[in-house]
JSON list of C-alpha atoms in Angstrom, two decimals:
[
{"chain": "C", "resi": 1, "resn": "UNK", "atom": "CA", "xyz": [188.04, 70.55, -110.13]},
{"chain": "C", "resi": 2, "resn": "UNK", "atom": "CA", "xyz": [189.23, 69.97, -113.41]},
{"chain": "C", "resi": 3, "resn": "UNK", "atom": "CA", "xyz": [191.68, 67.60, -114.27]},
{"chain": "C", "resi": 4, "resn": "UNK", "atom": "CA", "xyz": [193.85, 70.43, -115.18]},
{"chain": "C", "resi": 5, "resn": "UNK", "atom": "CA", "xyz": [193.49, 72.45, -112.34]},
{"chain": "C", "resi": 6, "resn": "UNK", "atom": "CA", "xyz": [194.35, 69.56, -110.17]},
{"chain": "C", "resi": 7, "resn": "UNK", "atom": "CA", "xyz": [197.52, 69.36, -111.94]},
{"chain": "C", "resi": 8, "resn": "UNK", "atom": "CA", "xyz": [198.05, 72.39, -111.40]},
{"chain": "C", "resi": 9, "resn": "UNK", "atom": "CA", "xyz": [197.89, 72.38, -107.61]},
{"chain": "C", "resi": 10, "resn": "UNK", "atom": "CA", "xyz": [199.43, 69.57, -107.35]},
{"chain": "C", "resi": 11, "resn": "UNK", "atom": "CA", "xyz": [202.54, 70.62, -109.37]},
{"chain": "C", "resi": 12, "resn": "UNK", "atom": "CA", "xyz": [202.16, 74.49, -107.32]},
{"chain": "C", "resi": 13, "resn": "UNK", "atom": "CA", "xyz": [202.30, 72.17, -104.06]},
{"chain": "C", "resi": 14, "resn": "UNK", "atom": "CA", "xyz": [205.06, 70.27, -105.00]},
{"chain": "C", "resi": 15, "resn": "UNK", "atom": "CA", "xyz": [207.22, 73.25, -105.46]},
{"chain": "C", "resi": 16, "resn": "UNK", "atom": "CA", "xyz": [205.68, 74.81, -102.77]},
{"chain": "C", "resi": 17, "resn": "UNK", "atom": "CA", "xyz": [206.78, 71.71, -100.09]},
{"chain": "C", "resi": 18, "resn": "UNK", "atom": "CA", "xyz": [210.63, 72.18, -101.98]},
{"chain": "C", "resi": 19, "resn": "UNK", "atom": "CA", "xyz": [210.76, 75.99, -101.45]},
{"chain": "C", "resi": 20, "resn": "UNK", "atom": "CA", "xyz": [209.18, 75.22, -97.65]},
{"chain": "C", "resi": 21, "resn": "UNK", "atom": "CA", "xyz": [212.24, 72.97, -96.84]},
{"chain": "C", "resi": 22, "resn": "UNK", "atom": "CA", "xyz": [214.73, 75.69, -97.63]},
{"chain": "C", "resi": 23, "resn": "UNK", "atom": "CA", "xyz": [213.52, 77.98, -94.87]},
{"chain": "C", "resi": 24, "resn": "UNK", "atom": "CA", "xyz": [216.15, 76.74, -92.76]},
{"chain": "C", "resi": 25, "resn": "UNK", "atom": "CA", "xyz": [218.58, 77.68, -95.40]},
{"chain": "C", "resi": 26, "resn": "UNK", "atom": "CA", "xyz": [217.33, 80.96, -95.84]},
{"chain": "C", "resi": 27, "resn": "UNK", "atom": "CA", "xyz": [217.14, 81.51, -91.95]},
{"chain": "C", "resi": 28, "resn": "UNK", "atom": "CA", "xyz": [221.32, 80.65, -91.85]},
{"chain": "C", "resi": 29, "resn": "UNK", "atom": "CA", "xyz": [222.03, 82.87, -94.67]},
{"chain": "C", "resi": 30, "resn": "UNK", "atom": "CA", "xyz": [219.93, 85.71, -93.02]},
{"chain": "C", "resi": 31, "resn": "UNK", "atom": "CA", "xyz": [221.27, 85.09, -89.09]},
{"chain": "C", "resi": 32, "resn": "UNK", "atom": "CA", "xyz": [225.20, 85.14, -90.84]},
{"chain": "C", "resi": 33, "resn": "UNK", "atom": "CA", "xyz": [224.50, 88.54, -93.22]},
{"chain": "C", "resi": 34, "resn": "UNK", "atom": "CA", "xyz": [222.58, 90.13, -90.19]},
{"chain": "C", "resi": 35, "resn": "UNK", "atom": "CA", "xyz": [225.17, 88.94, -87.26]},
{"chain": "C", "resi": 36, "resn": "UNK", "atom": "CA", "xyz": [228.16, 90.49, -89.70]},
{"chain": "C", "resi": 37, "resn": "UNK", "atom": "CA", "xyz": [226.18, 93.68, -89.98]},
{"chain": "C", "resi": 38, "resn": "UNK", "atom": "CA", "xyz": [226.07, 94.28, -86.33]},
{"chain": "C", "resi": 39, "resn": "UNK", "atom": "CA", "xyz": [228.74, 93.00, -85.08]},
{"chain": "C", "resi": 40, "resn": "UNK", "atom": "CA", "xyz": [231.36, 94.80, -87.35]},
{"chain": "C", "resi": 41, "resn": "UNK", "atom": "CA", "xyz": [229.64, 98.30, -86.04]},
{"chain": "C", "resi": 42, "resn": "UNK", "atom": "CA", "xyz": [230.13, 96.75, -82.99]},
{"chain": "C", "resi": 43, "resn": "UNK", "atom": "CA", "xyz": [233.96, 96.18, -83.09]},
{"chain": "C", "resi": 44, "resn": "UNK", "atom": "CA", "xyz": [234.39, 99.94, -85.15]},
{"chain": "C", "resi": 45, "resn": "UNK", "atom": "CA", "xyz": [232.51, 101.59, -81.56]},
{"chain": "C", "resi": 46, "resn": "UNK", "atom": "CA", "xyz": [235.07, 99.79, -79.52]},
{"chain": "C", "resi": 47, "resn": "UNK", "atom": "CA", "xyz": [238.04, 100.35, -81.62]},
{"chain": "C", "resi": 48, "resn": "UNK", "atom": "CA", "xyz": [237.73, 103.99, -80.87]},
{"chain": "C", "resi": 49, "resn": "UNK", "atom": "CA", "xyz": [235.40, 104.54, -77.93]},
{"chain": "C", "resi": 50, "resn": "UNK", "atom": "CA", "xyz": [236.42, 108.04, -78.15]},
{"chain": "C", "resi": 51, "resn": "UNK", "atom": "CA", "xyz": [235.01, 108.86, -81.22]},
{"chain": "C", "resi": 52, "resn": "UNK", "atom": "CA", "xyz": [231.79, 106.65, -80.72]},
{"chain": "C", "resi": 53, "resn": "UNK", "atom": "CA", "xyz": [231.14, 108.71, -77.33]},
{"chain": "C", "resi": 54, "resn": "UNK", "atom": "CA", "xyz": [231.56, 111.57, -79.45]},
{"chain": "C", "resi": 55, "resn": "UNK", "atom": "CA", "xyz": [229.24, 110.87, -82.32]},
{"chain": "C", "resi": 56, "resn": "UNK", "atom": "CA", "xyz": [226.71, 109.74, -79.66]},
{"chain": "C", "resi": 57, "resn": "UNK", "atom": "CA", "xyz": [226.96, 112.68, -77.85]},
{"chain": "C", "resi": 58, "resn": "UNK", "atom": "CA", "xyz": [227.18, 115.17, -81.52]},
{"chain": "C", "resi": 59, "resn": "UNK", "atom": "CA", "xyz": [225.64, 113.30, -84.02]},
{"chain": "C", "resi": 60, "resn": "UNK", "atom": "CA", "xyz": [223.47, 110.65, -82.70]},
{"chain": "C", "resi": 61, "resn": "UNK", "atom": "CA", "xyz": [220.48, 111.66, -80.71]},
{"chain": "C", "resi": 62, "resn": "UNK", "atom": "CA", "xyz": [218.99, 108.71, -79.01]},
{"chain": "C", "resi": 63, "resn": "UNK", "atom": "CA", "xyz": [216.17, 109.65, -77.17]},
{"chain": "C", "resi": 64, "resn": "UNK", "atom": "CA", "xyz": [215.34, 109.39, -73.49]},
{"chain": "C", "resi": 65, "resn": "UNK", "atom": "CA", "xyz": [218.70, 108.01, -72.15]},
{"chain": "C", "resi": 66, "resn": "UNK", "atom": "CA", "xyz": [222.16, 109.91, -71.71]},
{"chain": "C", "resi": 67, "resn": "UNK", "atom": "CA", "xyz": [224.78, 109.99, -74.76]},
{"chain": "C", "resi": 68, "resn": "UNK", "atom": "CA", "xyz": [226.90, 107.86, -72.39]},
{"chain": "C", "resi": 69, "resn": "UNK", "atom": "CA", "xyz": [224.34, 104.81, -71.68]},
{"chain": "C", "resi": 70, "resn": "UNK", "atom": "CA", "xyz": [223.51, 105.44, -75.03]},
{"chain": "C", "resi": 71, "resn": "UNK", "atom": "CA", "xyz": [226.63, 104.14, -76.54]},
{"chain": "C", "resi": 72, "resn": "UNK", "atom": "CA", "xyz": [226.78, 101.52, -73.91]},
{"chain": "C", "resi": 73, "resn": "UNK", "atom": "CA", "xyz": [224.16, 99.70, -74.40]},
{"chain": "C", "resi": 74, "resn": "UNK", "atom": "CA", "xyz": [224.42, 100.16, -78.13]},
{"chain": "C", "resi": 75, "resn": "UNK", "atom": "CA", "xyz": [227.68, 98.72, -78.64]},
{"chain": "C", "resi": 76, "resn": "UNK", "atom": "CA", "xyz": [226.75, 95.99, -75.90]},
{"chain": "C", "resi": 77, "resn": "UNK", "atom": "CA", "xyz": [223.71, 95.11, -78.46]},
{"chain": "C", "resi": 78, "resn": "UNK", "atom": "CA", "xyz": [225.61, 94.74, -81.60]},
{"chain": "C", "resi": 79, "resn": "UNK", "atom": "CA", "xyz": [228.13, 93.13, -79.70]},
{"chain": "C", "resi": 80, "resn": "UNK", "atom": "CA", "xyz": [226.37, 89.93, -77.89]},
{"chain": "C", "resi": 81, "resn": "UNK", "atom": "CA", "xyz": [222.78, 89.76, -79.89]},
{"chain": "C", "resi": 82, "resn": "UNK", "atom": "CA", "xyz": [224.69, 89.34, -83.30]},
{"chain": "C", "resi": 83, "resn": "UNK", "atom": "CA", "xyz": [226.53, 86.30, -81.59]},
{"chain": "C", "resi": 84, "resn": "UNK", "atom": "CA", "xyz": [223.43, 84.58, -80.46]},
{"chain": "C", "resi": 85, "resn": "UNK", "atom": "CA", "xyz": [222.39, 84.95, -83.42]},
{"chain": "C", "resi": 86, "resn": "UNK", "atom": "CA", "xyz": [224.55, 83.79, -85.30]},
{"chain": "C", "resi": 87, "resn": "UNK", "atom": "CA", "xyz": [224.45, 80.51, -83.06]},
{"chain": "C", "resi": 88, "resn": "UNK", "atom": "CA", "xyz": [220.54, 80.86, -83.81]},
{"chain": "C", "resi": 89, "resn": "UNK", "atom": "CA", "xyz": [219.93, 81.02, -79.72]},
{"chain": "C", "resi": 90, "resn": "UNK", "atom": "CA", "xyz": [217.44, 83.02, -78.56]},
{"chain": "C", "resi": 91, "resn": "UNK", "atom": "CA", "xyz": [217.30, 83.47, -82.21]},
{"chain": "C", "resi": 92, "resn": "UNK", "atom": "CA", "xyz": [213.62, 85.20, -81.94]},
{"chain": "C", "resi": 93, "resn": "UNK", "atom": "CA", "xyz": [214.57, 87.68, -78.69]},
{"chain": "C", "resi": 94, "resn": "UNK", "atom": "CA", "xyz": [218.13, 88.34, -80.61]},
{"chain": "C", "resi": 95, "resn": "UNK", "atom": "CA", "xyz": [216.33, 89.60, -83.39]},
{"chain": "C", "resi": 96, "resn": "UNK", "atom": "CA", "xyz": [213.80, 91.51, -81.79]},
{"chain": "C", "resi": 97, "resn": "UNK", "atom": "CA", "xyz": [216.64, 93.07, -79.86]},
{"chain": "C", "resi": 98, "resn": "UNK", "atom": "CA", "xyz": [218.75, 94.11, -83.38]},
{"chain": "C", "resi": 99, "resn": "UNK", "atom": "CA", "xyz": [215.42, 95.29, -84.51]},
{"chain": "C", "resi": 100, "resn": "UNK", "atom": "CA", "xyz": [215.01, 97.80, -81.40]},
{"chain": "C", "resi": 101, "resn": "UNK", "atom": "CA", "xyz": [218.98, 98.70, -82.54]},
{"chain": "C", "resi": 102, "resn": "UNK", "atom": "CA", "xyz": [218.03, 99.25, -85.79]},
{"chain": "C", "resi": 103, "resn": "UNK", "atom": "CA", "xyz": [215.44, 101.32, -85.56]},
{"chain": "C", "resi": 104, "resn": "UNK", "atom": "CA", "xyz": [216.68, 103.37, -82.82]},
{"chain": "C", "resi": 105, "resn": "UNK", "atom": "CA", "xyz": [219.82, 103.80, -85.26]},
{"chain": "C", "resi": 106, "resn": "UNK", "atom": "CA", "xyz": [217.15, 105.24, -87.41]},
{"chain": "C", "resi": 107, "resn": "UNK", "atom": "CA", "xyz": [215.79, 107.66, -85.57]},
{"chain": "C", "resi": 108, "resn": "UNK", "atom": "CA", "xyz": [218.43, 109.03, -84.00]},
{"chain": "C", "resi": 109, "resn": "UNK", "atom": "CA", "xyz": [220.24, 110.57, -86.58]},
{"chain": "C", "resi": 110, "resn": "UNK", "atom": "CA", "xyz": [219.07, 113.93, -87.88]},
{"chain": "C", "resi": 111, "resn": "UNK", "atom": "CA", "xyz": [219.75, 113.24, -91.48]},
{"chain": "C", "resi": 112, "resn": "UNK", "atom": "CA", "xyz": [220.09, 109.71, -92.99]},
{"chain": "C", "resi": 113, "resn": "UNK", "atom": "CA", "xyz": [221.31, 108.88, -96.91]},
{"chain": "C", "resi": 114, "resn": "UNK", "atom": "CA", "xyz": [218.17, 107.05, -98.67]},
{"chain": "C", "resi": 115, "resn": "UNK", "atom": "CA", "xyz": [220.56, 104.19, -99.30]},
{"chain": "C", "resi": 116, "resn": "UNK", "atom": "CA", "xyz": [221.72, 103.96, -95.40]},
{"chain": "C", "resi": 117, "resn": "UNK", "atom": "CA", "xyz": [217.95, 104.25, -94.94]},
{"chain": "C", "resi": 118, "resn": "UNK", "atom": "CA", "xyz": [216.77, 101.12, -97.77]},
{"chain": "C", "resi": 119, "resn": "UNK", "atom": "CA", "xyz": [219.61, 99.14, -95.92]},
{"chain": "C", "resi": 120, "resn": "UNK", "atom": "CA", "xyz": [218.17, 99.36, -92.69]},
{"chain": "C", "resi": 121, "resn": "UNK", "atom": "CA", "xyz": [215.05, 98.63, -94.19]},
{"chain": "C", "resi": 122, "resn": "UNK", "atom": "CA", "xyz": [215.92, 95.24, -95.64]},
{"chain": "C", "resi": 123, "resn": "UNK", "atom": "CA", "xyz": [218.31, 94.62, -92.48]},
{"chain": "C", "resi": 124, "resn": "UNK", "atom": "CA", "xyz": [214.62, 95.24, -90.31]},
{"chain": "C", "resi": 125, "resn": "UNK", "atom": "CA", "xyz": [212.35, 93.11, -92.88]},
{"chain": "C", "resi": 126, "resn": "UNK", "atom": "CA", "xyz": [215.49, 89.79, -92.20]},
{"chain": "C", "resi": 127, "resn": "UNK", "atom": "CA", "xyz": [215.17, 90.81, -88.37]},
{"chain": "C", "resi": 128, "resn": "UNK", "atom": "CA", "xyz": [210.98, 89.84, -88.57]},
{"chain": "C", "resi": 129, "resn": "UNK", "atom": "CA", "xyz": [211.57, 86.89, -90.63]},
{"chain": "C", "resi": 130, "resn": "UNK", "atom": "CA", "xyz": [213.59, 85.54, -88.04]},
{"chain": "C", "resi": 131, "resn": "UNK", "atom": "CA", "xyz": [211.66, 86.66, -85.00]},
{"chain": "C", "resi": 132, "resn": "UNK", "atom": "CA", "xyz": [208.29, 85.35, -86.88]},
{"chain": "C", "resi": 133, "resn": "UNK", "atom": "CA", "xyz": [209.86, 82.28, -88.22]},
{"chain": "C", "resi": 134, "resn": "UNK", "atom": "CA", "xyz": [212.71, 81.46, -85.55]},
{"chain": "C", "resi": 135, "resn": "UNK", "atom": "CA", "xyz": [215.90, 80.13, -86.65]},
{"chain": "C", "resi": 136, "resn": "UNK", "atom": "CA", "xyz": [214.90, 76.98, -88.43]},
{"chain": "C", "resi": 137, "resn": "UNK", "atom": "CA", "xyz": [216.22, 73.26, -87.97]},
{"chain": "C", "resi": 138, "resn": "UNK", "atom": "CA", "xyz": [219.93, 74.55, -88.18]},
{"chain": "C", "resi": 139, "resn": "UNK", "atom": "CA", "xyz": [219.91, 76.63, -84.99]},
{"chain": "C", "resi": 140, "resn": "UNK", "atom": "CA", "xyz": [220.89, 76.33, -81.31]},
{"chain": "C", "resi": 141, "resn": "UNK", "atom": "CA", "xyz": [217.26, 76.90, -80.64]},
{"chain": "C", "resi": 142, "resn": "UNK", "atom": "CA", "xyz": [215.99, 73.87, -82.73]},
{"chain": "C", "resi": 143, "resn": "UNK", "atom": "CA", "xyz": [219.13, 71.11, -81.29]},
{"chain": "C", "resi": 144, "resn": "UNK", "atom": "CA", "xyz": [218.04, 72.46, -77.73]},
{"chain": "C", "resi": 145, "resn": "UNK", "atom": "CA", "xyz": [214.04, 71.76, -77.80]},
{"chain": "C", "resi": 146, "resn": "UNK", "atom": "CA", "xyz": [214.90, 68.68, -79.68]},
{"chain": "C", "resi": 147, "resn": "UNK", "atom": "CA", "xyz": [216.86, 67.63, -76.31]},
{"chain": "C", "resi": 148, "resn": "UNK", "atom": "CA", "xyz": [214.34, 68.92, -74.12]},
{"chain": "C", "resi": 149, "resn": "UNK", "atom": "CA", "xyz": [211.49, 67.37, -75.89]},
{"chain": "C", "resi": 150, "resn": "UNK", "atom": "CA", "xyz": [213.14, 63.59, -75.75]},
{"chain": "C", "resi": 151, "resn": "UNK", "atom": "CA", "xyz": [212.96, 63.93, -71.82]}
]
């Protein structure tokens, strides 16, 4: 290599080491934006359970289950994963589990607004990075195999 392309690389990989140590960062910012997503459609379907059992039952088609377990196990989803994951425990099966809620919220609607639909796109592309890349150092996950590891 040149003298300038060693430069080069090594100037790239300095960056690129600064940029790797705010992953954790990145993984708090996207667990709090994600967990406030689902958890406020959470508290609206519980707020008035008679309306969500009515838009599940009208509006929403979920396939394969009834309206009723439907609407269960949504709001029971964007209830307790957005809390784990918030706490960044079980940080990878939380987000594989708002990922399943996501896309089911997807497909069950007849008609969605290309802007509801770009949101759930970005909302699904945050859900991988966190299932791919876990939590980072400032998660539940990370303190706990710490402890486990030092026994």
């Amino acid at each position: 290599m040149t003298e300038l392309t060693q430069r080069l690389y090594q100037n790239y990989a300095i960056v690129s080491d600064g940029l790797g140590k705010l992953h954790s960062v990145a993984s708090v910012a996207a667990r709090l934006y994600i967990a406030q997503i689902f958890f406020s459609a959470g508290l609206t379907k519980i707020r008035d359970w008679d309306t969500t059992l009515f838009l599940f039952e009208e509006e929403y088609h979920v396939p394969f289950i009834p309206f009723e377990l439907a609407a269960y196990l949504g709001t029971l989803g964007e209830l307790v994963f957005p809390v784990l994951l918030f706490a960044g425990l079980f940080t990878r099966f939380s987000a594989l589990s708002l990922s399943v809620v996501n896309v089911i919220a997807v497909i069950s609607l007849a008609e969605i607004a290309p802007a509801a639909f770009y949101l759930h796109v970005i909302w699904g592309v945050l859900l991988a990075q966190l299932a791919v890349y876990g939590g980072g150092v400032l998660s539940a996950d990370h303190w706990i195999r710490a402890k486990l590891n030092k026994r």
